[in-house]
XYZ file of C-alpha atoms in Angstrom:
110
model
C 14.285 -12.783 -2.850
C 17.147 -10.386 -2.283
C 19.629 -13.024 -3.476
C 17.603 -13.388 -6.684
C 17.719 -9.606 -7.161
C 21.468 -9.625 -6.408
C 22.059 -12.410 -8.960
C 19.913 -10.649 -11.577
C 21.859 -7.407 -11.202
C 25.100 -9.349 -11.462
C 23.888 -11.027 -14.679
C 23.130 -7.542 -16.057
C 26.863 -6.822 -15.819
C 27.020 -4.828 -12.586
C 28.920 -5.538 -9.369
C 26.318 -5.457 -6.589
C 27.034 -5.893 -2.898
C 24.650 -7.980 -0.783
C 23.584 -6.759 2.697
C 25.658 -3.585 2.505
C 25.993 -1.829 5.902
C 25.093 1.877 5.778
C 24.637 3.808 9.011
C 22.228 1.704 11.104
C 20.767 0.002 8.013
C 21.544 -3.149 6.088
C 20.820 -2.488 2.414
C 19.485 -5.521 0.529
C 21.613 -4.800 -2.530
C 23.980 -1.844 -2.945
C 25.241 -0.759 -6.310
C 27.923 1.839 -6.996
C 28.040 3.218 -10.539
C 30.276 6.238 -11.150
C 29.119 8.788 -8.541
C 25.778 7.076 -7.919
C 24.971 5.041 -4.836
C 21.921 2.851 -5.410
C 20.051 0.912 -2.731
C 17.847 -1.819 -4.211
C 15.310 -3.217 -1.749
C 12.991 -6.171 -2.197
C 9.920 -5.389 -0.092
C 7.706 -8.376 0.531
C 4.290 -7.011 1.503
C 4.149 -8.882 4.808
C 7.365 -7.339 6.138
C 6.740 -3.875 4.737
C 3.268 -3.016 5.952
C 4.677 -0.117 7.993
C 4.907 2.479 5.229
C 6.004 5.195 7.662
C 9.120 3.234 8.659
C 10.119 2.753 5.004
C 9.416 6.443 4.258
C 11.690 7.591 7.091
C 14.414 5.172 5.970
C 14.139 6.437 2.374
C 14.423 10.056 3.541
C 17.539 9.362 5.616
C 19.267 7.455 2.813
C 18.379 10.046 0.161
C 19.708 12.820 2.429
C 22.958 10.848 2.568
C 23.356 10.603 -1.197
C 21.559 7.357 -1.981
C 19.109 6.646 -4.771
C 16.568 3.968 -3.900
C 14.822 1.349 -5.984
C 12.111 -0.508 -4.075
C 10.550 -3.669 -5.434
C 7.079 -4.168 -3.954
C 5.964 -7.765 -4.290
C 4.576 -10.771 -2.492
C 6.877 -13.391 -3.957
C 7.280 -12.494 -7.632
C 10.358 -10.952 -9.202
C 10.637 -8.021 -11.578
C 11.878 -8.578 -15.083
C 15.480 -7.852 -15.967
C 14.135 -5.015 -18.102
C 12.293 -3.417 -15.139
C 15.467 -3.496 -13.054
C 17.591 -2.157 -15.903
C 15.120 0.676 -16.596
C 15.218 1.658 -12.917
C 19.028 1.632 -12.803
C 19.136 3.724 -15.983
C 16.626 6.179 -14.460
C 19.089 6.741 -11.621
C 22.103 7.164 -13.896
C 20.450 9.221 -16.642
C 17.851 11.160 -14.633
C 19.261 11.049 -11.081
C 15.909 9.678 -9.956
C 16.056 9.479 -6.157
C 13.210 7.028 -5.460
C 11.594 4.483 -7.731
C 9.113 1.778 -6.933
C 8.556 -1.309 -9.042
C 5.175 -2.707 -7.974
C 4.371 -6.237 -9.061
C 0.833 -7.580 -9.314
C 1.087 -9.728 -6.170
C 1.779 -6.727 -3.902
C -0.881 -6.212 -1.249
C -1.555 -2.756 0.106
C -3.280 -4.101 3.208
C -3.767 -7.411 4.950
C -7.049 -9.314 4.868
């Protein structure tokens, strides 16, 4: 999924970096636009059931100058427009954290 997101961002005309190392983290997709550092994470529900862990990670990255776009999904992908809107929200509004939630995201396991 992260490769799909990487390829989509590339097709939108940006120069993303896959698996970017930052502190003790590996960012799914990093994007540097002007003075903005953007971490784009694809969160499959199974691997991201621990909300507290993601919240702590977000806080640390934001404190270190990152803006974060999280894609919450099971297996689906956001539209190019959803990704572009989120990137523009960072650039135009300096939005620190955005979540794109797709309809196959589960908030809890069965």
